[in-house]
Every structure is written in structure tokens, then in C-alpha cells.
Coordinates of C-alpha atoms in Angstrom, one line a residue:
X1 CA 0.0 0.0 0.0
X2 CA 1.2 3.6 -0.7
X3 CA 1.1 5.4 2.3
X4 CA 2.9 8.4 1.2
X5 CA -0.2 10.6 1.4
X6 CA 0.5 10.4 5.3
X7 CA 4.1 12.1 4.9
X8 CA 3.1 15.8 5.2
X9 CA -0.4 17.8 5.8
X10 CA -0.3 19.2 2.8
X11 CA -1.2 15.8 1.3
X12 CA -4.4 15.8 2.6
X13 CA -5.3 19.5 1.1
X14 CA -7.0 22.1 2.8
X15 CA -11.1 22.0 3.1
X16 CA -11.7 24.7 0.2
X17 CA -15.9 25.2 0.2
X18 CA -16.8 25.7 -3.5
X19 CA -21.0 26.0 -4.9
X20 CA -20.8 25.0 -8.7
X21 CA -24.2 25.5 -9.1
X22 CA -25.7 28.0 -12.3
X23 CA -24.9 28.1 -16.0
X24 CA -22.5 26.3 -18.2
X25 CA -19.9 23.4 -17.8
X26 CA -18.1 22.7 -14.7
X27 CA -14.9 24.2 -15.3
X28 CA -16.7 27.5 -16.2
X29 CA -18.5 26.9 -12.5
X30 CA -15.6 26.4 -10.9
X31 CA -14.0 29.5 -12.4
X32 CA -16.9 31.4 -11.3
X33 CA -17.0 30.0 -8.1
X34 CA -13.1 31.1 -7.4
X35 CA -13.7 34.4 -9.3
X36 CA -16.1 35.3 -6.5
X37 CA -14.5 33.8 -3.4
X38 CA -11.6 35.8 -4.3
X39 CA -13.5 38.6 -5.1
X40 CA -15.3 38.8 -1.7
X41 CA -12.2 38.4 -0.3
X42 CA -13.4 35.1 1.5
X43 CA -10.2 33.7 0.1
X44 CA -8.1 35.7 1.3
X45 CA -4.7 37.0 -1.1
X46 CA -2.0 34.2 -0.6
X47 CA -4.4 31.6 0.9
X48 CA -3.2 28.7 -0.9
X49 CA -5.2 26.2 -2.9
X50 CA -5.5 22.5 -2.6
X51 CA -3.4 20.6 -5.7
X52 CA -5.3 20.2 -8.8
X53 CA -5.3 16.6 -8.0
X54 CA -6.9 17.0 -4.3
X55 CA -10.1 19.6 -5.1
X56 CA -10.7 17.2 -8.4
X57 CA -11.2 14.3 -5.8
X58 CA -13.0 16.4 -3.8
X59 CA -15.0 17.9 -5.8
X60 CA -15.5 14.5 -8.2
X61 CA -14.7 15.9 -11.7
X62 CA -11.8 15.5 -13.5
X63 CA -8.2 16.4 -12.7
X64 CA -8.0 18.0 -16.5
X65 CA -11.3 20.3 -15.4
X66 CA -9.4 21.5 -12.1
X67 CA -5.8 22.0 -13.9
X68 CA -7.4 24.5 -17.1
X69 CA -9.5 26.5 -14.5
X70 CA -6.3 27.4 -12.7
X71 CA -4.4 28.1 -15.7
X72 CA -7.6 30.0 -17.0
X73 CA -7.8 32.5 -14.1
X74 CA -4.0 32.5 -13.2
X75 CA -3.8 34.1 -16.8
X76 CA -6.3 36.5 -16.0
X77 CA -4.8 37.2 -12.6
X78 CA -7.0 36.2 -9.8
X79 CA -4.6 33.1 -9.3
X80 CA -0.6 33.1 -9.0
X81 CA 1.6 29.9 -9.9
X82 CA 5.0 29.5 -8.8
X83 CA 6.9 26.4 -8.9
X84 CA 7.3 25.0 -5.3
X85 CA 4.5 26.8 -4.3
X86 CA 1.7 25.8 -5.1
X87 CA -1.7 27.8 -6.4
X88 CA -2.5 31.0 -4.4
X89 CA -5.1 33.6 -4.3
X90 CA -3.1 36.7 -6.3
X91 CA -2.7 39.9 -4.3
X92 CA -4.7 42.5 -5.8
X93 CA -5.2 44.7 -3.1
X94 CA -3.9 48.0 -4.0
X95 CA -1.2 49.3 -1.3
X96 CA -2.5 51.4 1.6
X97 CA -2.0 54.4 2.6
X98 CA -0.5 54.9 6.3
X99 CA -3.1 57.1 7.9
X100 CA -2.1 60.2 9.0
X101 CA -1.6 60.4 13.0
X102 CA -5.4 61.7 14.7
X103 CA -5.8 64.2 16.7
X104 CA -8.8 63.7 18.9
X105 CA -11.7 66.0 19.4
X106 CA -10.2 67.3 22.3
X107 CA -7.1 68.8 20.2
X108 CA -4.5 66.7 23.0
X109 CA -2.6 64.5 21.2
X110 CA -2.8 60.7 21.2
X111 CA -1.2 59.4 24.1
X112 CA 2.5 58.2 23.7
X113 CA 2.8 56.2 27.0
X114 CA -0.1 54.0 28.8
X115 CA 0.6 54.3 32.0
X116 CA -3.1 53.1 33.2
X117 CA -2.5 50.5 35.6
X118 CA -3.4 46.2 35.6
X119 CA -0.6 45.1 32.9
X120 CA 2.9 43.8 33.6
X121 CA 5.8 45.1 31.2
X122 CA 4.6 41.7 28.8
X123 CA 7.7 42.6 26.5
X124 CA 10.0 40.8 29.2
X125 CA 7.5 37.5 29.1
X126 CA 10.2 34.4 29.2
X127 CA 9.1 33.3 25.7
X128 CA 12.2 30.9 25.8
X129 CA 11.9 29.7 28.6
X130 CA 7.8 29.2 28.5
X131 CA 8.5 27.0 24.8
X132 CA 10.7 24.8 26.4
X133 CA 8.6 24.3 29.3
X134 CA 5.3 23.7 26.6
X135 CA 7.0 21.3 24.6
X136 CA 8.3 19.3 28.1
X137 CA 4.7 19.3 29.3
X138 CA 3.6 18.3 26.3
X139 CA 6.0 15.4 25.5
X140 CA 4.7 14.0 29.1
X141 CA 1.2 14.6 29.0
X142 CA -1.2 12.0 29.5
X143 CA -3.7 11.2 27.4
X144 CA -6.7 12.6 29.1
X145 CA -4.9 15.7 29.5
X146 CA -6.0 16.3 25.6
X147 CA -9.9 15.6 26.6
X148 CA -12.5 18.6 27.8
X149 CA -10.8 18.8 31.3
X150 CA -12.4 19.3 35.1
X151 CA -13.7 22.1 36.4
X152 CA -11.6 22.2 39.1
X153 CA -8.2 22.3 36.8
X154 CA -5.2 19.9 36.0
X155 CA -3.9 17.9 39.2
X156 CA -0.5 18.5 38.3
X157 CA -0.4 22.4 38.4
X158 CA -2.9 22.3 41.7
X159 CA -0.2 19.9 43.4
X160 CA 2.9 22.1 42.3
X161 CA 0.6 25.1 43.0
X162 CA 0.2 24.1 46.7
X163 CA 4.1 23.6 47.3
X164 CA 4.8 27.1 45.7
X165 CA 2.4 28.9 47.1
X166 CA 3.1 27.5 50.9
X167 CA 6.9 27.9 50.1
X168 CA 6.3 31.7 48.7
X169 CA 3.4 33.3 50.3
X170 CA 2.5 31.2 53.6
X171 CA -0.5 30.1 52.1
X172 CA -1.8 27.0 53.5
X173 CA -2.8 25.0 50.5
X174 CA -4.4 21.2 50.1
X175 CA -4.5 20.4 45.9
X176 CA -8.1 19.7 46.8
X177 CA -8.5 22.9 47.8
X178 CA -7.8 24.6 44.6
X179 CA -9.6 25.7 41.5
X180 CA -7.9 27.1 38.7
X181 CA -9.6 29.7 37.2
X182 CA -9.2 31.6 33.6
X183 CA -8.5 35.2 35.0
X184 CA -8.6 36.9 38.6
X185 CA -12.2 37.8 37.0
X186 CA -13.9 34.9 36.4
X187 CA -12.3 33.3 40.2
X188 CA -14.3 36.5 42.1
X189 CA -17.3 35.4 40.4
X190 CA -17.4 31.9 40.7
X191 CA -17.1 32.5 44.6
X192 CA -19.2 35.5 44.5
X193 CA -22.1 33.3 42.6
X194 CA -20.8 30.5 45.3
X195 CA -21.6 32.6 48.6
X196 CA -24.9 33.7 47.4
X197 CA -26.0 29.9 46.9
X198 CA -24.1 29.3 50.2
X199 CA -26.9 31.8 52.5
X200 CA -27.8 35.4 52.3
X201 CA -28.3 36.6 56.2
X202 CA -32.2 36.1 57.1
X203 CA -34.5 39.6 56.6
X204 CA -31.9 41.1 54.0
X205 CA -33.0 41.7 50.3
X206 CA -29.3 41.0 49.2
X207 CA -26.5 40.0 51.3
X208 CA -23.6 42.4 50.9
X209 CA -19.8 42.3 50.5
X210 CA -17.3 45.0 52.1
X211 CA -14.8 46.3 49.8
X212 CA -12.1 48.9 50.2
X213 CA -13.7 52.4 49.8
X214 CA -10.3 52.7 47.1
X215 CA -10.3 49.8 44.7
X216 CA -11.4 48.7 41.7
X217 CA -14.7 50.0 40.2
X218 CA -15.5 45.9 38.1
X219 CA -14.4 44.2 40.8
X220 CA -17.4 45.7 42.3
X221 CA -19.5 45.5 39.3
X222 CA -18.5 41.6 39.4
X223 CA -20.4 41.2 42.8
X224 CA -23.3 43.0 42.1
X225 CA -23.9 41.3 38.7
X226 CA -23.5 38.3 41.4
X227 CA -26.3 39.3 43.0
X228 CA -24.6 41.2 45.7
X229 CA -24.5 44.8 47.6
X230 CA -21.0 45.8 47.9
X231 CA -20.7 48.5 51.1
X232 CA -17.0 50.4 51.3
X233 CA -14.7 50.4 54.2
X234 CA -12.4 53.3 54.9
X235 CA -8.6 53.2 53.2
X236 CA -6.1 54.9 55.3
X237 CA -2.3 54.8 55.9
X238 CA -3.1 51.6 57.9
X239 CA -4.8 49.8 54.9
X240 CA -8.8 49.6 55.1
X241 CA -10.5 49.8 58.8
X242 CA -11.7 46.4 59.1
X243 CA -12.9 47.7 62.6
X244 CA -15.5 49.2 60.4
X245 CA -17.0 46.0 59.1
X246 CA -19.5 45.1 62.7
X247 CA -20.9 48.3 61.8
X248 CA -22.7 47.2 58.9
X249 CA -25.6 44.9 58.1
X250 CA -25.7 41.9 56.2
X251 CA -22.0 41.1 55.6
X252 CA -21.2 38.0 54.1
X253 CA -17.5 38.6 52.9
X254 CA -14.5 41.3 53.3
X255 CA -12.9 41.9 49.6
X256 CA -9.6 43.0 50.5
X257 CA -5.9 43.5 49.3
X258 CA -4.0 42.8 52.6
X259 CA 0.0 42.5 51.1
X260 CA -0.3 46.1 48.7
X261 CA -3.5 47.6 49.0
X262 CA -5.0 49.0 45.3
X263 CA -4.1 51.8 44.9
X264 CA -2.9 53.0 47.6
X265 CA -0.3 50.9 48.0
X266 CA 0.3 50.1 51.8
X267 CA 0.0 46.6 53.9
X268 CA -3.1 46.2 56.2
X269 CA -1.7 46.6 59.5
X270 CA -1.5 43.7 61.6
X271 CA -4.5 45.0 63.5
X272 CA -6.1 45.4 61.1
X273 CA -5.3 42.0 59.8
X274 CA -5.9 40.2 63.2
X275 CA -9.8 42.3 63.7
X276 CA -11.0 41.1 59.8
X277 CA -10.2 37.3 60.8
X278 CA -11.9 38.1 64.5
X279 CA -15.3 39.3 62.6
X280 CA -15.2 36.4 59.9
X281 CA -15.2 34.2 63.3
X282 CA -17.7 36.1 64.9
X283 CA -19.9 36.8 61.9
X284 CA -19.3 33.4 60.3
X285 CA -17.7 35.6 57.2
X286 CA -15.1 35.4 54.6
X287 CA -12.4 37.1 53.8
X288 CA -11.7 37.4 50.3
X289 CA -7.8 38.4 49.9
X290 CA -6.8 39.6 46.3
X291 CA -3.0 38.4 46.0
X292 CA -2.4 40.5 43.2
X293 CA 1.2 41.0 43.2
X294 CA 2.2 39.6 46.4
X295 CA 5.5 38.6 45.0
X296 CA 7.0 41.7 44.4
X297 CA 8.6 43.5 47.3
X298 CA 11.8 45.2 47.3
X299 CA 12.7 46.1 51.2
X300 CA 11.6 43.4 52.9
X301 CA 10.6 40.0 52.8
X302 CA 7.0 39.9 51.4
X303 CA 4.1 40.2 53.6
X304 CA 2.7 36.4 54.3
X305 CA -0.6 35.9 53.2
X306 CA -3.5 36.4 55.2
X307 CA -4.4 32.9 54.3
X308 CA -2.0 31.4 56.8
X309 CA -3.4 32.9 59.8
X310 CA -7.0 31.3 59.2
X311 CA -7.2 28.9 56.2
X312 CA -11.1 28.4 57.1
X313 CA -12.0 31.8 56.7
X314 CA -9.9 33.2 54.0
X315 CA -10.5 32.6 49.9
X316 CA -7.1 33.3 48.5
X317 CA -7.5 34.5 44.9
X318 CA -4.2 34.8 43.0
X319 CA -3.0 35.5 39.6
X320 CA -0.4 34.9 36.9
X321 CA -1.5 38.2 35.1
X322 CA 1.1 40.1 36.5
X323 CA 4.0 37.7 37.2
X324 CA 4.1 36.7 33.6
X325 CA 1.0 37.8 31.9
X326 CA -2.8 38.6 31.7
X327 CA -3.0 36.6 28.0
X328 CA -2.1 33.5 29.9
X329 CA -5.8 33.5 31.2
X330 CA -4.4 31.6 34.6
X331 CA -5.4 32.5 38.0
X332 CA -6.2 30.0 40.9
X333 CA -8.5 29.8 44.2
X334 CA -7.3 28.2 47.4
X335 CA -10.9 27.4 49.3
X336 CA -12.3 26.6 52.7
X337 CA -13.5 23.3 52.9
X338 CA -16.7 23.9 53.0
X339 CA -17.0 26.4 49.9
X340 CA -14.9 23.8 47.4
X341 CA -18.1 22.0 46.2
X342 CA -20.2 25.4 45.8
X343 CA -17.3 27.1 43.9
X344 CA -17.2 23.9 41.5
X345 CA -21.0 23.9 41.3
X346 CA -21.2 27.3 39.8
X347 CA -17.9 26.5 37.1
X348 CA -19.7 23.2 36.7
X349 CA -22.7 25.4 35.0
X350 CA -20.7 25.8 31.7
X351 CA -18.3 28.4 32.4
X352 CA -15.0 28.6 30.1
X353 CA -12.4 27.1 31.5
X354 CA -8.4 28.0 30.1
X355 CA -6.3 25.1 28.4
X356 CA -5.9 22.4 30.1
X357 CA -2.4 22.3 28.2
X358 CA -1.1 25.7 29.6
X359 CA -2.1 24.5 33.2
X360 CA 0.4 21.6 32.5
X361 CA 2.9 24.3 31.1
X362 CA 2.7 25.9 33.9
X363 CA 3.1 23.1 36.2
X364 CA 6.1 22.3 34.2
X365 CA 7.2 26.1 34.8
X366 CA 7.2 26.1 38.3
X367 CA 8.4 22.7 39.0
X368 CA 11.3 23.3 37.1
X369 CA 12.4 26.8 38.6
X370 CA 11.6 28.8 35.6
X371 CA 9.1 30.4 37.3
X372 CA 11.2 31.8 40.6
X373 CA 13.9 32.9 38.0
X374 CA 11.5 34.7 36.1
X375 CA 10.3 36.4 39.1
X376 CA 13.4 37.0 40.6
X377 CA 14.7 38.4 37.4
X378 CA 11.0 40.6 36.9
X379 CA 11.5 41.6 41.1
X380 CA 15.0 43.1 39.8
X381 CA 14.0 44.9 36.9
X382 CA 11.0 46.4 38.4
X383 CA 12.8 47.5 41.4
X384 CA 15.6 49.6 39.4
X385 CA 12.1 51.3 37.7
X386 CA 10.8 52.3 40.8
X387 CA 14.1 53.3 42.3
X388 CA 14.7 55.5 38.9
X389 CA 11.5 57.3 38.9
X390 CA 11.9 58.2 42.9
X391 CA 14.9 59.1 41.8
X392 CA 13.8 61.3 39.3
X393 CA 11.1 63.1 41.3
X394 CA 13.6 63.7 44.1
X395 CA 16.1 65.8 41.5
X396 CA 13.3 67.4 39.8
X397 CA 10.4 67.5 41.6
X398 CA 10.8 67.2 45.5
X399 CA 7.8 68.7 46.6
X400 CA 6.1 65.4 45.4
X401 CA 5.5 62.7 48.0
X402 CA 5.8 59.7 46.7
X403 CA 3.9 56.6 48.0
X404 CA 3.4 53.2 48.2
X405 CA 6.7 52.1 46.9
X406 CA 7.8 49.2 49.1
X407 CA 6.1 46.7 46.8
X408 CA 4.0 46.1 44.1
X409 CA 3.8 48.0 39.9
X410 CA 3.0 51.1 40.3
X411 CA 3.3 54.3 42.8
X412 CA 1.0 57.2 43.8
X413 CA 2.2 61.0 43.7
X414 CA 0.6 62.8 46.3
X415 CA -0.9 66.0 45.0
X416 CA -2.1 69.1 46.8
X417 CA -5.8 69.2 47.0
X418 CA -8.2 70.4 44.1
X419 CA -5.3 69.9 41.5
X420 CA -5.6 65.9 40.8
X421 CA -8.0 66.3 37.5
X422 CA -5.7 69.3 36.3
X423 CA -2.6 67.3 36.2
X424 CA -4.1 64.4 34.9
X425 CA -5.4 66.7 32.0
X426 CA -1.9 68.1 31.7
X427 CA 0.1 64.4 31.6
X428 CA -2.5 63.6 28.5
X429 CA -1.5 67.0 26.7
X430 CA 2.1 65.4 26.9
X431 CA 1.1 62.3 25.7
X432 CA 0.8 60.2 28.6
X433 CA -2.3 58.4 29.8
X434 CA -2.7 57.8 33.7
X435 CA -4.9 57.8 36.3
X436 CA -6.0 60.3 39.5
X437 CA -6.3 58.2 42.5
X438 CA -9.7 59.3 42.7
X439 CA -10.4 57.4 39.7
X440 CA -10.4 54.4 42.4
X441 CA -12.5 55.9 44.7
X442 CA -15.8 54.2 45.6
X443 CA -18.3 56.7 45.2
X444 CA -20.2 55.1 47.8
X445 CA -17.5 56.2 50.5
X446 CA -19.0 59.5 51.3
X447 CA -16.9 59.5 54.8
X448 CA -13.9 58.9 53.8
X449 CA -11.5 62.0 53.7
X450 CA -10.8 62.9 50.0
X451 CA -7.1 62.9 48.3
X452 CA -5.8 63.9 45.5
X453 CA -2.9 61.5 43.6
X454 CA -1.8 60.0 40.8
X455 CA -1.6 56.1 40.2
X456 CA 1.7 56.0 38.1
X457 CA 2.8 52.2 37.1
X458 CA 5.9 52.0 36.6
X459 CA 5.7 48.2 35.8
X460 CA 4.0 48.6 32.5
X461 CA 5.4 50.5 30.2
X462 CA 8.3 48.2 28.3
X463 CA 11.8 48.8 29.2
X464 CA 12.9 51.1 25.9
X465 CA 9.9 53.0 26.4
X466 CA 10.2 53.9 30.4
X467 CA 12.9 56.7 30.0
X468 CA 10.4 58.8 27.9
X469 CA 6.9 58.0 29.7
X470 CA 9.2 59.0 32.9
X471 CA 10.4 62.9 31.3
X472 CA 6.7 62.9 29.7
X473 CA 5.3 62.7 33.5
X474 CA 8.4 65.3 35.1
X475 CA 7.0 67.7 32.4
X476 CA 3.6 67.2 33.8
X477 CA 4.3 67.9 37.0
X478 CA 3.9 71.8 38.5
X479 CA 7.4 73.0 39.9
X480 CA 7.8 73.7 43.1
X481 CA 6.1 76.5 44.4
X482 CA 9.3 76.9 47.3
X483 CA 11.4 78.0 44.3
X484 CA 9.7 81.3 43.5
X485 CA 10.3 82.0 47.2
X486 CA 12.6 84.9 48.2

């Protein structure tokens, strides 16, 4: 038997859909039908065409009928012929013109630098490192690792998971504890959806969840689509007043960001830490702890998660988003017992899960210490960014406080009162897009004292492009009003 149409793909052709149907012979049809599929641009220019041989079979006419319709429209130039490769759709787009740079309605011009915050610097992603670490997990994967997968995620990146995370961030992890997620997201709203089904305190329309009165505005949206209230607790130098959370009714859950508040930037104090676990006792609560980028601290060991103090209480949500990056579609849970099988219920219900084949590539990652030496490399780079823009603010603008730089991507500027939205307005004029702290601010915390700031982080922007996004934001910046002094 010949078996030789098994040595390469393109042996088998490529699925071409062709209608033949209307007037005259079948290689005027088939003309036609090509004429028009290139035409539409449903065959796109260079998409190459199946052997003469391949769409006769398929189609069930002769080879001879295939061949002269090819020749026939390569001479009239829908079709290109070159020996070695094959029959292609001819380009006959015309060239187009690069469009001229926009100006927006408001005159500014389009921003240079995005220095909006939630995105790693993603040029540094370990591409190497991660290929050699696919191809590994793939070589080894087992055969059911190629089926639909279960909800709850790949054993072999939940077991590697639970060593890494008790060896890095204190958390007290059991495999069977963890759910891998796709996105920080989608792991809020599987337990949001899962504490709703779990009770809603008796005489209350809607139970609620506490979240910190700075913080982010869909992270809030995600628990009220969730059928939630969301009530704010005050964010000061401490972190959020978790003392504040007896005061309010119906409380199921605390949302917080215990290791680098968002976006303020500083650890809940250890009071604070100790009275949120002392209410989730009383209350019979939950503490949600965002573990956003716990890894990265730069003066000190990393605060421990809250997680370790009271494993019962505490849903640890954490993220690969901004360790390697948010395209990944990887995050994880590490659950109380008794919220494991509610939490798989909901993702049970049809919700996307990510590849089963990058939960074993990133299994692979970690196990073999690619992942630490990414980090460690990332930990590094980040902290020479944030010890270059301080820096640069102390040399040419040292009437700005800066905040919030012991850990984490990103800093906040303190600004005098009343002059947040002006400087924000004045960093877009020189092409760089940020954020006023009070972008972040619930507007539900009427009672918390306001503050002006901006959100600047430094983590994002890729490393050829942070020298100018850093002069675009010192241009920004008023001068000091001590310099006109006598």
C-alpha cells in the first residue's frame, strides 16, 4: 500500500468550500465559483489552494477540469503559480495608505505612554523559557490531559501550585483545595455566585460584601452582577478599617488587598489584619484576599498571606496576570473546605475554563524553577524602575511625595488638593495616559476624607519606552512652588 499521502499535511489539502451550481460546464463553475471567493475576499490574497489533484477528488470531476480552471484565471490574474509553491489567491489589493496620526476631538494628542494601571511590562514574558517548558509538558502529557478537562483544573499544576504557594506566600494550600480559574475575574465570580447559593443573612433583600472604599470600580461591578450589595470600608495609611466591618448589616464577605492595597499601596496593619479574621469568626464571614502581586517586594521580605493565619475563613484569589502575563488566562482559588463544592458547582454550569495544556505548562514552569527565576529576574527589573522614577522626582520634583513604593507595579504621587484632574489633563497633553487616584474611589464612601494623587505604574510601560513615559510625566508635573520663594 502507498502510504505516502500520510508524509506531510499538505497531502491531505486544505477544506476549500466551492457552490458550482448555475450556467455552463463545470470548469466555467468552478472559475466562477473562485472568481467570487476571491472577489469577496473570502479567500483571502496568498491563501493557498488544494493541488489540482486534491479539489478534483473532492470535488468528483476530473483532474483535467481543475488544472485548465487554474491556468484560465491565473492568466487572468485572480490566481498566482509559482513552482514549489503551489496555487494561491493573487494579491490585488492595492497598497494602503499609512493614515495620517489623529488628533482627537479634544485637540491633545494621542497618548505616547499607557501608563493606566493592571498590565505587567509583557515585553519581558520568558518566551524561551515558557517554549521549552510547553514542549516538556507536552511530551509528558497524558492522554486525558487532551480531553475537555475538570472544572476544578489539572492535578499536576494544583499539586505544584500548593508547594509554591506555601513555600512563597505562607498560604496554607491542600490540591483539593484549589480551583484554577481563567482570569482573577472569572475566580471573584465563581465565589461571588458560590456565597450567594451558600446563605444570604435572614430579613436582607441582598446580602452584601465589604470592599475597600479605594479599589477597583469591576471588581465591584462583578459582585453586584452576582447578585450582591458591595458597602465600602475606609482606606487609610493603615490599609482599610476592618474595625468598620461590625458596623454594617448583612455582611457575608471582606474583599480585600491585605499584602499592597489597590491603589494606595500600603499593607493592612497587623491589626487590622488580626480584627478582619476576629469578625469572619464572629460573623461566620469570609475574607476574600486579592493576591495580586504579592511577589513583588523590594525592602523586605513579602508580607505572608492572610491565608495562613486562618485557612477556614480566608479565599485566597491569586493570579499569573502580573507575574508573567494577563494573555495566559491563569489565575487560581485556594478554598475553605466547606466552599470547594459550591465554587465547582457554579464552574460546573458551563463556564469557560483556560487550556488544560497551559495548566500543565505551567506546572512544568514552576516545577522546574523557571518560574522563581523569572520572578526574581521581573523583582529586579522592576525594582531599578521604581528606584529610577523616585529618583527622578527627588532631582526634579521634590515637593512630590511619593507613596506606596515598598512593593508592588505602580506608585502614587501625592498632589495638593483640588489639582488631581488638572494634572491628569496636563500628563495627557504630553502624551501620557494615567490615572488620579480618585479614579479608584468608591463613590459610595462618602466619609472617607478625600485625596488627590496619581496612580503611576511603573511596571508597565516596556523597558525602551520607560525613559520617555518618565520625562513625559516630570513635564507634567507643576514646579515647586518653594522655588519662587525669596
Amino acid at each position: 500500500m502507498d502510504n505516502s499521502w500520510a508524509t506531510s499535511w499538505d497531502a491531505f489539502g486544505r477544506d476549500l468550500h466551492l457552490d458550482l451550481a448555475g450556467p455552463g460546464g463545470l470548469r466555467v463553475c468552478l472559475m466562477r465559483a473562485l472568481r467570487e471567493a476571491a472577489r469577496t475576499g473570502r479567500l483571502a490574497p496568498g491563501t493557498r489552494l488544494p493541488s489540482s489533484r486534491t479539489l478534483a477528488a473532492d470535488l468528483g470531476i476530473a483532474r483535467n477540469t481543475v488544472a485548465e480552471a487554474y491556468a484560465d484565471l491565473v492568466a487572468e490574474g485572480w490566481l498566482s503559480a509559482r513552482q514549489g509553491s503551489g496555487t494561491r489567491i493573487a494579491d490585488r489589493t492595492p497598497p494602503r495608505p499609512v493614515p495620517a496620526r489623529r488628533t482627537p476631538p479634544s485637540g491633545r494628542p494621542a497618548p505616547r505612554f499607557d501608563l493606566t494601571p493592571g498590565t505587567p511590562d509583557v515585553s519581558a514574558f520568558p518566551r524561551a523559557a515558557w517554549l521549552a517548558a510547553a514542549r516538556r509538558a507536552l511530551n509528558a502529557a497524558p492522554y486525558d490531559a487532551l480531553g475537555y478537562g475538570a472544572p476544578q483544573g489539572r492535578p499536576e499544576l494544583r499539586a505544584v501550585l500548593a508547594d509554591y504557594l506555601a513555600r512563597a506566600r505562607g498560604v496554607r494550600a491542600d490540591p483539593d483545595r484549589i480551583v484554577i480559574c481563567a482570569g482573577f475575574i472569572q475566580g471573584l465570580a465563581l465565589v461571588a455566585r458560590a456565597l450567594t447559593a451558600v446563605r444570604g443573612p435572614a430579613g436582607v433583600a441582598a446580602p452584601a460584601v465589604a470592599t475597600e472604599g479605594y479599589g477597583l470600580g469591576f471588581h465591584r461591578d462583578v459582585l453586584v452582577r452576582a447578585g450582591l450589595r458591595t458597602v465600602p470600608l475606609t482606606v487609610d495609611a493603615l490599609g482599610a478599617r476592618t474595625d468598620e466591618l461590625p458596623s454594617y448589616d448583612g455582611v457575608l464577605a471582606a474583599l480585600l488587598t491585605p499584602a499592597h492595597q489597590f491603589p494606595t499601596g500600603v499593607p493592612l496593619h497587623p491589626d487590622r489584619r488580626a480584627a478582619a479574621l476576629d469578625w469572619a469568626v464572629a460573623h461566620d464571614g469570609w475574607i476574600l484576599e486579592d493576591d495580586y502581586d504579592g511577589e513583588f517586594r523590594y525592602d523586605r521580605q513579602p508580607v505572608g498571606a492572610l491565608q495562613g493565619l486562618d485557612p477556614d475563613r480566608v479565599v485566597y484569589l491569586g493570579t499569573a496576570s502580573k507575574s508573567l502575563a494577563p494573555a495566559l488566562r491563569l489565575a487560581w482559588l485556594v478554598l475553605p473546605d466547606r466552599l470547594v463544592d459550591p465554587v465547582l458547582a457554579v464552574k460546573s454550569g458551563g463556564e469557560w475554563q483556560s487550556g488544560t495544556l497551559d495548566h500543565l505548562t505551567l506546572a512544568e514552569f514552576l516545577s522546574g524553577g523557571a518560574y522563581d527565576r523569572h520572578v526574581r529576574g521581573m523583582r529586579l527589573r522592576y525594582r531599578r524602575r521604581r528606584d529610577r522614577l523616585v529618583a527622578a522626582l527627588a532631582a526634579h520634583a521634590p515637593h512630590i511625595e511619593v507613596s506606596g513604593i515598598a512593593a508592588g507595579l505602580h506608585a502614587v504621587l501625592e498632589l495638593p488638593p483640588g489639582t488631581e484632574r488638572s494634572l491628569v489633563e496636563a500628563a495627557r497633553w504630553q502624551g501620557l495616559e494615567l490615572n488620579g487616584l480618585n479614579t479608584f474611589r468608591d463613590p459610595a464612601a462618602r466619609t472617607m476624607p478625600a485625596r488627590d494623587g496619581l496612580v503611576v505604574p511603573y511596571g508597565r510601560p516596556p523597558e525602551h519606552a520607560f525613559t520617555g513615559a518618565l520625562e513625559a510625566l516630570l513635564r507634567a508635573l507643576p514646579p515647586d512652588p518653594s522655588a519662587d520663594s525669596p
